[in-house]
């Protein structure tokens, strides 16, 4: 996982206006000790009291003179000389007053001063009063600015819990942290019916900051802990073993939880790949394909997953973008995660028949979105297996998608050239080209026959697609011939 600790570089300044607190000189001295310790100056600075009665302040100077001075020492140094530290002499009520005036981010920095202060901060944030005040549970009907503010607040909470529990073993650490959040309804699966809830986004921001920099083994423990806490795996199993669309509410809840809590918060692709593999790994190939489509497949305007739309009609470019990105993410570096080309092809073959065989245009569009490498691998596999009819039909629709979505036709031409090289004998290559040309004619005829069948609502769209197909065929063959005549 990434070694970046988000929030580490943020400067934690005290709030601007704290003049309503009357601090004794002893408290002032203690706060100076804290801040000097934070900036690594505790051993090199001294405090000299001014003689002026009105000033009542301390001046920080380097020890360059021989005047008597009080040297500031860290608690670990002081403990060797005296059994009673200054911290023990500070009234707990005063210390609580100080913590109440600090922001969440400032408390997180303050907790790094010493083990004793860390323990005190842990006790302080464990109180019900602090929890009710600082763990916000209002995730509905908020403006965009309010949403951003609350998500940012949960990122700060993630940093606070990360720092104040860093001395605990991972298991105890997670148990302490999530005991503070486990009963928030908006953080639990199937407990919040509000469609505009952004609780999972806040939860994801918290988790992402909390475990940033943790190694892979620790993150696997986090995944196992979350699965036990949310009963995630049995809920996934209940959905992926049912017919697509039957448990539509559970499908949508799982999609939102997995995407917003585990997958989308990570800016780094390798980290997102890690969590996606953790979700897919427990299941067989068929279930992996089902889960992948549930997480990244198209969503209808009313919020349900568009299972049937994949089968019945060609979908616009944007609806399959997330799925194409997920496939690329999953198989981007096969050698690192134990995936093979065969496993990749098996998942793709299972994917494009859920819930039934997809419309060919959707298959072609997904392959185009997956890029040259993966698209060539799928088509070359069909060529080697002698599936010329299916291969030719898919290439014609890839040409159609390139024309519709604005891709360069030379990309499709180069792809066909690469497929030609799969065939070692000249008669095999001629047979492939002949089959491809026949398929252009056959699909053109299908579109024309459908457009004159009398369905007025779909006539215009079909006729428009027919025109695009004719244009794409002309453009493809122009590029194809130009390449051979060079």
C-alpha positions as a printed NumPy array, in Angstrom:
array([[  0.   ,   0.   ,   0.   ],
       [  1.034,   3.63 ,  -0.382],
       [  3.487,   5.109,   2.122],
       [  1.812,   8.487,   1.962],
       [  0.165,   9.596,   5.2  ],
       [ -2.436,  12.156,   4.091],
       [ -2.667,  15.047,   6.474],
       [  0.885,  14.66 ,   7.858],
       [  2.038,  17.812,   6.093],
       [ -0.838,  19.961,   7.299],
       [  0.215,  22.588,   9.772],
       [ -1.908,  22.453,  12.901],
       [ -2.237,  25.968,  14.279],
       [ -4.418,  26.688,  17.321],
       [ -7.719,  28.367,  16.679],
       [ -7.452,  32.123,  16.284],
       [ -9.57 ,  33.344,  19.174],
       [ -9.155,  31.701,  22.542],
       [ -9.103,  34.87 ,  24.691],
       [-12.096,  33.663,  26.706],
       [ -9.851,  31.173,  28.576],
       [ -7.842,  32.408,  31.56 ],
       [ -4.719,  30.27 ,  31.738],
       [ -2.434,  30.188,  34.737],
       [  1.311,  30.548,  34.314],
       [  1.667,  26.84 ,  35.009],
       [ -0.66 ,  25.989,  32.125],
       [  1.195,  28.426,  29.876],
       [  4.44 ,  26.689,  30.775],
       [  2.958,  23.303,  29.98 ],
       [  1.64 ,  24.413,  26.603],
       [  5.066,  25.805,  25.766],
       [  6.574,  22.439,  26.636],
       [  4.106,  20.703,  24.32 ],
       [  4.696,  22.926,  21.314],
       [  8.445,  22.969,  21.757],
       [  8.419,  19.182,  21.899],
       [  6.351,  18.992,  18.698],
       [  8.884,  21.016,  16.771],
       [ 11.935,  19.265,  18.176],
       [ 13.212,  22.232,  20.175],
       [ 12.771,  20.945,  23.702],
       [ 16.487,  20.327,  24.253],
       [ 17.785,  23.563,  22.773],
       [ 15.558,  26.317,  24.186],
       [ 15.223,  27.894,  27.614],
       [ 12.67 ,  30.088,  29.212],
       [ 13.667,  33.359,  30.849],
       [ 11.063,  35.24 ,  32.841],
       [ 10.885,  38.953,  32.153],
       [ 11.192,  41.248,  35.118],
       [  8.326,  43.451,  33.976],
       [  5.177,  42.907,  36.025],
       [  2.917,  43.847,  33.071],
       [  4.453,  41.5  ,  30.523],
       [  3.901,  38.212,  32.319],
       [  5.355,  36.255,  29.362],
       [  8.229,  33.896,  28.614],
       [ 10.962,  34.556,  26.06 ],
       [ 12.548,  31.745,  24.018],
       [ 16.307,  32.1  ,  23.591],
       [ 19.215,  29.81 ,  22.806],
       [ 21.503,  29.179,  25.749],
       [ 24.494,  31.314,  24.818],
       [ 24.975,  33.181,  28.126],
       [ 25.831,  32.092,  31.641],
       [ 22.725,  33.601,  33.248],
       [ 20.675,  31.183,  35.348],
       [ 17.925,  29.619,  33.261],
       [ 15.302,  26.892,  33.54 ],
       [ 15.979,  24.195,  30.991],
       [ 12.988,  22.526,  29.351],
       [ 13.298,  18.738,  29.244],
       [ 11.156,  16.056,  27.72 ],
       [  9.124,  13.873,  30.05 ],
       [ 11.369,  10.88 ,  29.445],
       [ 14.395,  12.951,  30.543],
       [ 12.604,  14.382,  33.521],
       [ 11.346,  10.984,  34.707],
       [ 14.916,   9.937,  35.491],
       [ 15.258,  12.798,  37.988],
       [ 11.862,  12.953,  39.613],
       [  8.986,  10.595,  40.131],
       [  6.34 ,  13.316,  39.799],
       [  6.077,  14.898,  36.345],
       [  4.555,  18.233,  35.534],
       [  1.702,  16.451,  33.731],
       [  0.595,  14.827,  36.992],
       [  0.455,  18.222,  38.694],
       [ -1.805,  19.669,  35.972],
       [ -5.511,  19.455,  36.967],
       [ -7.426,  17.133,  34.634],
       [-10.251,  19.669,  34.353],
       [ -7.816,  22.242,  32.974],
       [ -6.366,  19.694,  30.579],
       [ -9.866,  18.864,  29.324],
       [-10.47 ,  22.565,  28.782],
       [ -7.363,  22.708,  26.601],
       [ -8.438,  19.69 ,  24.525],
       [-11.934,  21.079,  24.052],
       [-10.468,  24.163,  22.39 ],
       [ -8.32 ,  22.152,  19.964],
       [ -9.534,  20.951,  16.577],
       [ -9.568,  17.246,  15.686],
       [ -6.41 ,  17.691,  13.6  ],
       [ -4.638,  19.539,  16.434],
       [ -5.527,  16.819,  18.93 ],
       [ -4.105,  14.238,  16.521],
       [ -0.759,  16.103,  16.521],
       [ -0.929,  16.626,  20.292],
       [ -1.322,  12.871,  20.839],
       [  2.173,  12.314,  19.348],
       [  3.959,  14.175,  22.186],
       [  4.333,  11.225,  24.573],
       [  2.839,   7.892,  25.525],
       [  1.201,   9.424,  28.569],
       [ -0.514,  12.138,  26.53 ],
       [ -1.561,   9.511,  23.978],
       [ -3.271,   7.544,  26.759],
       [ -4.941,  10.703,  28.02 ],
       [ -6.186,  11.594,  24.51 ],
       [ -7.526,   8.04 ,  24.036],
       [ -9.449,   8.346,  27.32 ],
       [-10.714,  11.766,  26.287],
       [-12.048,  10.675,  22.852],
       [-13.613,   7.597,  24.447],
       [-16.062,   9.69 ,  26.462],
       [-19.672,   9.831,  25.344],
       [-19.603,  13.631,  25.476],
       [-16.778,  13.828,  22.922],
       [-18.365,  11.169,  20.724],
       [-21.718,  12.962,  20.634],
       [-20.001,  16.237,  19.805],
       [-17.385,  15.179,  17.265],
       [-18.684,  12.058,  15.489],
       [-21.197,  13.684,  13.169],
       [-24.137,  11.527,  12.105],
       [-26.024,  13.973,   9.88 ],
       [-25.585,  12.72 ,   6.302],
       [-28.87 ,  13.745,   4.658],
       [-30.247,  16.859,   2.944],
       [-26.943,  18.737,   3.008],
       [-25.539,  21.212,   0.521],
       [-22.402,  20.396,  -1.46 ],
       [-20.313,  22.623,   0.819],
       [-21.686,  20.907,   3.916],
       [-20.989,  17.497,   2.429],
       [-17.395,  18.41 ,   1.63 ],
       [-16.945,  19.799,   5.141],
       [-18.287,  16.627,   6.79 ],
       [-16.186,  14.334,   4.573],
       [-13.119,  16.46 ,   5.417],
       [-14.009,  16.169,   9.112],
       [-14.049,  12.369,   8.817],
       [-10.654,  12.462,   7.124],
       [ -9.368,  14.367,  10.165],
       [-10.989,  11.797,  12.45 ],
       [ -9.185,   9.072,  10.526],
       [ -5.873,  10.822,  11.168],
       [ -6.69 ,  11.265,  14.866],
       [ -7.526,   7.582,  15.4  ],
       [ -4.53 ,   6.552,  13.291],
       [ -2.121,   8.495,  15.489],
       [ -3.535,   7.877,  18.93 ],
       [ -3.738,   4.082,  18.405],
       [ -0.401,   3.554,  16.644],
       [  1.118,   1.738,  19.647],
       [ -1.627,  -0.897,  19.76 ],
       [ -1.579,  -4.24 ,  17.899],
       [ -3.625,  -4.155,  14.685],
       [ -6.468,  -6.286,  16.035],
       [ -6.879,  -4.232,  19.218],
       [ -6.469,  -1.06 ,  17.212],
       [ -9.318,  -1.919,  14.848],
       [-11.55 ,  -3.09 ,  17.678],
       [-11.123,   0.207,  19.533],
       [-11.571,   2.382,  16.441],
       [-14.616,   0.75 ,  14.917],
       [-16.39 ,   0.444,  18.267],
       [-16.867,   4.208,  17.94 ],
       [-18.513,   3.962,  14.497],
       [-20.186,   0.552,  14.27 ],
       [-23.596,   1.735,  15.461],
       [-23.991,   4.69 ,  13.098],
       [-26.969,   3.685,  10.883],
       [-25.583,   5.407,   7.766],
       [-22.378,   3.345,   8.056],
       [-24.248,   0.024,   8.122],
       [-25.499,  -2.013,   5.169],
       [-29.257,  -1.865,   4.554],
       [-29.887,   0.455,   7.541],
       [-30.319,   3.774,   5.737],
       [-33.095,   4.076,   3.139],
       [-32.299,   7.678,   2.152],
       [-31.22 ,   7.953,  -1.514],
       [-29.184,  11.128,  -0.9  ],
       [-27.153,   9.742,   2.026],
       [-23.4  ,  10.32 ,   1.816],
       [-22.565,   8.292,   4.922],
       [-20.621,   5.658,   2.984],
       [-18.499,   8.385,   1.337],
       [-17.592,   9.753,   4.777],
       [-16.855,   6.234,   6.008],
       [-14.596,   5.638,   3.013],
       [-12.702,   8.902,   3.587],
       [-12.165,   7.921,   7.233],
       [-10.919,   4.429,   6.341],
       [ -8.624,   5.628,   3.561],
       [ -6.784,   8.057,   5.87 ],
       [ -6.748,   5.579,   8.744],
       [ -4.895,   2.81 ,   6.878],
       [ -2.76 ,   4.914,   4.516],
       [  0.777,   3.563,   4.761],
       [ -0.221,   0.196,   6.25 ],
       [  1.376,  -2.82 ,   4.597],
       [ -0.588,  -5.413,   2.613],
       [ -0.827,  -7.94 ,   5.446],
       [ -2.333,  -5.334,   7.786],
       [ -4.802,  -4.284,   5.07 ],
       [ -5.871,  -7.906,   4.643],
       [ -6.594,  -7.943,   8.376],
       [ -8.615,  -4.761,   7.941],
       [-10.636,  -6.398,   5.159],
       [-11.296,  -9.501,   7.284],
       [-12.297,  -7.31 ,  10.231],
       [-14.714,  -5.274,   8.105],
       [-16.215,  -8.461,   6.645],
       [-16.886,  -9.77 ,  10.152],
       [-18.189,  -6.4  ,  11.33 ],
       [-20.626,  -5.912,   8.421],
       [-21.347,  -9.564,   7.584],
       [-20.211,  -8.616,   4.082],
       [-19.316, -11.975,   2.517],
       [-22.615, -13.753,   3.336],
       [-24.508, -10.749,   1.939],
       [-22.465, -10.845,  -1.266],
       [-23.053, -14.593,  -1.567],
       [-26.82 , -14.156,  -1.217],
       [-26.821, -11.669,  -4.108],
       [-24.437, -13.341,  -6.574],
       [-26.118, -16.731,  -6.242],
       [-29.542, -15.231,  -6.993],
       [-30.852, -14.285, -10.417],
       [-29.647, -10.801, -11.442],
       [-32.164,  -8.118, -10.51 ],
       [-34.212, -10.214,  -8.06 ],
       [-32.528,  -8.731,  -4.974],
       [-32.23 ,  -5.277,  -6.517],
       [-32.123,  -3.34 ,  -3.215],
       [-29.361,  -5.535,  -1.754],
       [-27.466,  -5.297,  -5.058],
       [-27.557,  -1.509,  -4.925],
       [-26.577,  -1.368,  -1.234],
       [-23.595,  -3.65 ,  -1.788],
       [-22.52 ,  -1.674,  -4.851],
       [-22.614,   1.646,  -2.98 ],
       [-20.862,   0.249,   0.113],
       [-18.063,  -1.51 ,  -1.793],
       [-17.511,   1.369,  -4.205],
       [-17.635,   4.271,  -1.734],
       [-15.988,   2.602,   1.271],
       [-13.454,   0.157,  -0.218],
       [-12.751,   1.   ,  -3.871],
       [-13.308,   4.604,  -4.949],
       [-11.487,   6.487,  -2.124],
       [ -8.081,   5.278,  -3.32 ],
       [ -6.317,   7.581,  -5.816],
       [ -3.662,   4.945,  -6.5  ],
       [ -4.621,   2.17 ,  -8.935],
       [ -2.592,  -0.507,  -7.148],
       [ -4.452,   0.167,  -3.893],
       [ -7.825,   0.028,  -5.624],
       [ -6.718,  -3.179,  -7.366],
       [ -5.85 ,  -4.688,  -3.977],
       [ -9.355,  -4.095,  -2.582],
       [-11.058,  -5.297,  -5.764],
       [ -9.072,  -8.538,  -5.657],
       [ -9.984,  -9.011,  -1.975],
       [-13.661,  -8.756,  -2.927],
       [-13.402, -11.164,  -5.878],
       [-10.947, -13.709,  -4.505],
       [-13.333, -15.805,  -2.348],
       [-15.643, -16.664,  -5.275],
       [-15.533, -18.937,  -8.378],
       [-15.196, -17.436, -11.884],
       [-18.921, -17.181, -12.603],
       [-19.566, -15.397,  -9.309],
       [-16.566, -13.117,  -9.837],
       [-18.024, -11.986, -13.156],
       [-21.43 , -11.451, -11.531],
       [-19.911,  -9.419,  -8.694],
       [-17.762,  -7.362, -11.076],
       [-20.822,  -6.456, -13.146],
       [-22.813,  -5.649, -10.005],
       [-20.074,  -3.274,  -8.802],
       [-19.292,  -1.503, -12.092],
       [-22.129,  -2.253, -14.524],
       [-24.577,   0.364, -15.867],
       [-27.162,   1.922, -13.537],
       [-30.594,   3.062, -14.703],
       [-31.838,   6.615, -13.939],
       [-34.119,   5.258, -11.207],
       [-31.089,   3.799,  -9.424],
       [-31.387,   0.085, -10.209],
       [-28.785,  -1.909, -12.129],
       [-29.399,  -2.122, -15.893],
       [-29.054,  -5.881, -16.327],
       [-31.604,  -6.2  , -19.141],
       [-30.375,  -3.148, -21.059],
       [-27.086,  -4.934, -21.712],
       [-29.033,  -7.671, -23.5  ],
       [-31.687,  -5.693, -25.377],
       [-29.925,  -2.7  , -26.934],
       [-26.624,  -0.986, -27.541],
       [-25.759,   1.327, -24.648],
       [-24.068,   4.73 , -24.871],
       [-20.319,   5.041, -24.414],
       [-20.428,   6.415, -20.854],
       [-22.53 ,   3.611, -19.349],
       [-19.776,   1.016, -19.793],
       [-16.853,   3.26 , -18.926],
       [-16.634,   2.165, -15.262],
       [-16.802,  -1.5  , -16.197],
       [-14.041,  -1.132, -18.786],
       [-11.879,   0.715, -16.265],
       [-12.464,  -2.036, -13.69 ],
       [-11.482,  -4.774, -16.15 ],
       [ -8.293,  -2.885, -17.01 ],
       [ -7.602,  -2.328, -13.313],
       [ -8.093,  -5.989, -12.503],
       [ -5.917,  -7.359, -15.301],
       [ -3.446,  -4.498, -15.633],
       [ -0.545,  -6.431, -14.092],
       [ -1.49 , -10.083, -14.154],
       [  1.914, -11.353, -13.088],
       [  1.811,  -9.451,  -9.792],
       [ -1.425, -10.911,  -8.466],
       [ -1.384, -14.483,  -9.747],
       [ -3.95 , -13.924, -12.508],
       [ -3.381, -15.588, -15.881],
       [ -4.564, -14.842, -19.408],
       [ -6.844, -17.875, -19.251],
       [ -8.489, -16.668, -16.04 ],
       [ -8.937, -13.224, -17.582],
       [-10.613, -14.648, -20.686],
       [-12.788, -16.939, -18.563],
       [-14.106, -14.022, -16.487],
       [-14.774, -11.95 , -19.612],
       [-16.625, -14.842, -21.27 ],
       [-18.785, -15.203, -18.159],
       [-19.284, -11.458, -17.884],
       [-20.806, -10.925, -21.348],
       [-23.54 , -13.535, -20.841],
       [-24.971, -12.093, -17.587],
       [-27.948, -12.211, -17.303],
       [-28.095, -13.45 , -20.93 ],
       [-25.774, -12.98 , -23.947],
       [-25.211,  -9.246, -24.41 ],
       [-26.066,  -7.191, -27.441],
       [-22.973,  -7.463, -29.693],
       [-22.491,  -3.683, -29.738],
       [-22.105,  -3.685, -25.934],
       [-19.482,  -6.449, -26.125],
       [-17.609,  -4.517, -28.804],
       [-17.809,  -1.259, -26.825],
       [-16.464,  -2.946, -23.675],
       [-13.52 ,  -4.391, -25.627],
       [-12.744,  -0.993, -27.165],
       [-12.801,   0.589, -23.699],
       [-10.444,  -2.11 , -22.422],
       [ -7.768,  -1.061, -24.924],
       [ -5.639,  -2.679, -27.614],
       [ -3.933,  -5.384, -25.555],
       [ -7.01 ,  -6.931, -24.023],
       [ -9.105,  -6.503, -27.17 ],
       [ -6.455,  -8.276, -29.278],
       [ -6.168, -11.118, -26.733],
       [ -9.924, -11.802, -26.876],
       [-10.102, -11.663, -30.685],
       [ -6.927, -13.716, -31.175],
       [ -8.347, -16.396, -28.882],
       [-11.438, -16.649, -31.09 ],
       [ -9.242, -16.784, -34.208],
       [ -7.159, -19.633, -32.8  ],
       [-10.295, -21.529, -31.812],
       [-11.751, -21.249, -35.336],
       [-14.695, -19.027, -34.315],
       [-14.548, -16.992, -37.548],
       [-18.237, -16.044, -37.699],
       [-18.284, -14.736, -34.126],
       [-14.903, -13.055, -34.639],
       [-16.028, -11.292, -37.836],
       [-19.289, -10.113, -36.317],
       [-17.438,  -8.677, -33.32 ],
       [-14.943,  -6.847, -35.544],
       [-17.76 ,  -5.264, -37.593],
       [-19.337,  -3.922, -34.397],
       [-15.936,  -2.714, -33.158],
       [-15.69 ,  -0.721, -36.423],
       [-19.218,   0.614, -35.783],
       [-18.308,   1.619, -32.199],
       [-15.174,   3.416, -33.406],
       [-17.31 ,   5.482, -35.78 ],
       [-20.032,   6.161, -33.195],
       [-17.747,   7.071, -30.301],
       [-15.184,   9.031, -32.281],
       [-12.161,   6.717, -32.185],
       [ -9.594,   6.705, -35.002],
       [-10.475,   4.106, -37.622],
       [ -6.773,   3.337, -38.075],
       [ -6.902,   1.669, -34.641],
       [ -9.452,  -0.877, -35.912],
       [ -7.445,  -1.421, -39.113],
       [ -4.256,  -2.171, -37.16 ],
       [ -6.227,  -4.537, -34.945],
       [ -7.407,  -6.498, -38.007],
       [ -3.856,  -6.583, -39.319],
       [ -2.685,  -8.116, -36.058],
       [ -5.454, -10.721, -36.201],
       [ -4.387, -11.63 , -39.762],
       [ -0.94 , -12.535, -38.423],
       [ -2.512, -15.146, -36.154],
       [ -3.259, -17.21 , -39.266],
       [  0.005, -18.775, -40.453],
       [ -1.221, -19.919, -43.904],
       [ -2.278, -17.634, -46.774],
       [ -5.559, -19.546, -47.447],
       [ -6.55 , -19.094, -43.79 ],
       [ -5.942, -15.35 , -43.994],
       [ -7.999, -15.125, -47.214],
       [-10.835, -17.073, -45.586],
       [-10.813, -14.669, -42.631],
       [-10.913, -11.546, -44.861],
       [-13.693, -13.072, -46.973],
       [-15.728, -13.875, -43.864],
       [-15.221, -10.34 , -42.563],
       [-16.45 ,  -8.78 , -45.837],
       [-19.491, -11.065, -45.928],
       [-20.277, -10.058, -42.351],
       [-20.294,  -6.361, -43.288],
       [-22.942,  -7.134, -45.93 ],
       [-24.973,  -9.367, -43.608],
       [-25.153,  -6.877, -40.727],
       [-26.002,  -4.032, -43.103],
       [-28.889,  -6.11 , -44.446],
       [-30.087,  -6.895, -40.88 ],
       [-30.228,  -3.212, -39.959],
       [-32.064,  -2.357, -43.17 ],
       [-34.668,  -5.118, -42.718],
       [-35.28 ,  -4.072, -39.123],
       [-35.688,  -0.417, -40.084],
       [-38.447,  -1.184, -42.614],
       [-40.292,  -3.629, -40.335],
       [-42.742,  -0.936, -39.171],
       [-41.709,  -0.154, -35.582],
       [-41.881,   3.632, -35.82 ],
       [-40.42 ,   4.299, -32.356],
       [-37.236,   2.392, -33.113],
       [-37.08 ,   3.042, -36.883],
       [-35.203,   6.304, -36.582],
       [-32.546,   4.963, -34.234],
       [-32.052,   1.824, -36.35 ],
       [-31.904,   3.768, -39.602],
       [-29.431,   6.174, -38.026],
       [-27.272,   3.218, -36.939],
       [-27.488,   1.829, -40.466],
       [-26.166,   5.086, -41.875],
       [-23.328,   5.082, -39.344],
       [-22.508,   1.488, -40.271],
       [-22.274,   2.387, -43.949],
       [-20.049,   5.344, -43.14 ],
       [-17.859,   3.238, -40.868],
       [-17.557,   0.513, -43.51 ],
       [-16.422,   3.042, -46.104],
       [-13.961,   4.637, -43.713],
       [-12.593,   1.267, -42.581],
       [-12.01 ,  -0.002, -46.105],
       [-10.435,   3.274, -47.162],
       [ -7.922,   3.029, -44.335],
       [ -7.445,  -0.672, -44.941],
       [ -6.667,  -0.256, -48.653],
       [ -4.521,   2.807, -48.048],
       [ -2.365,   0.826, -45.66 ],
       [ -1.737,  -1.906, -48.252],
       [ -1.097,   0.57 , -51.096],
       [  1.569,   2.505, -49.232]])
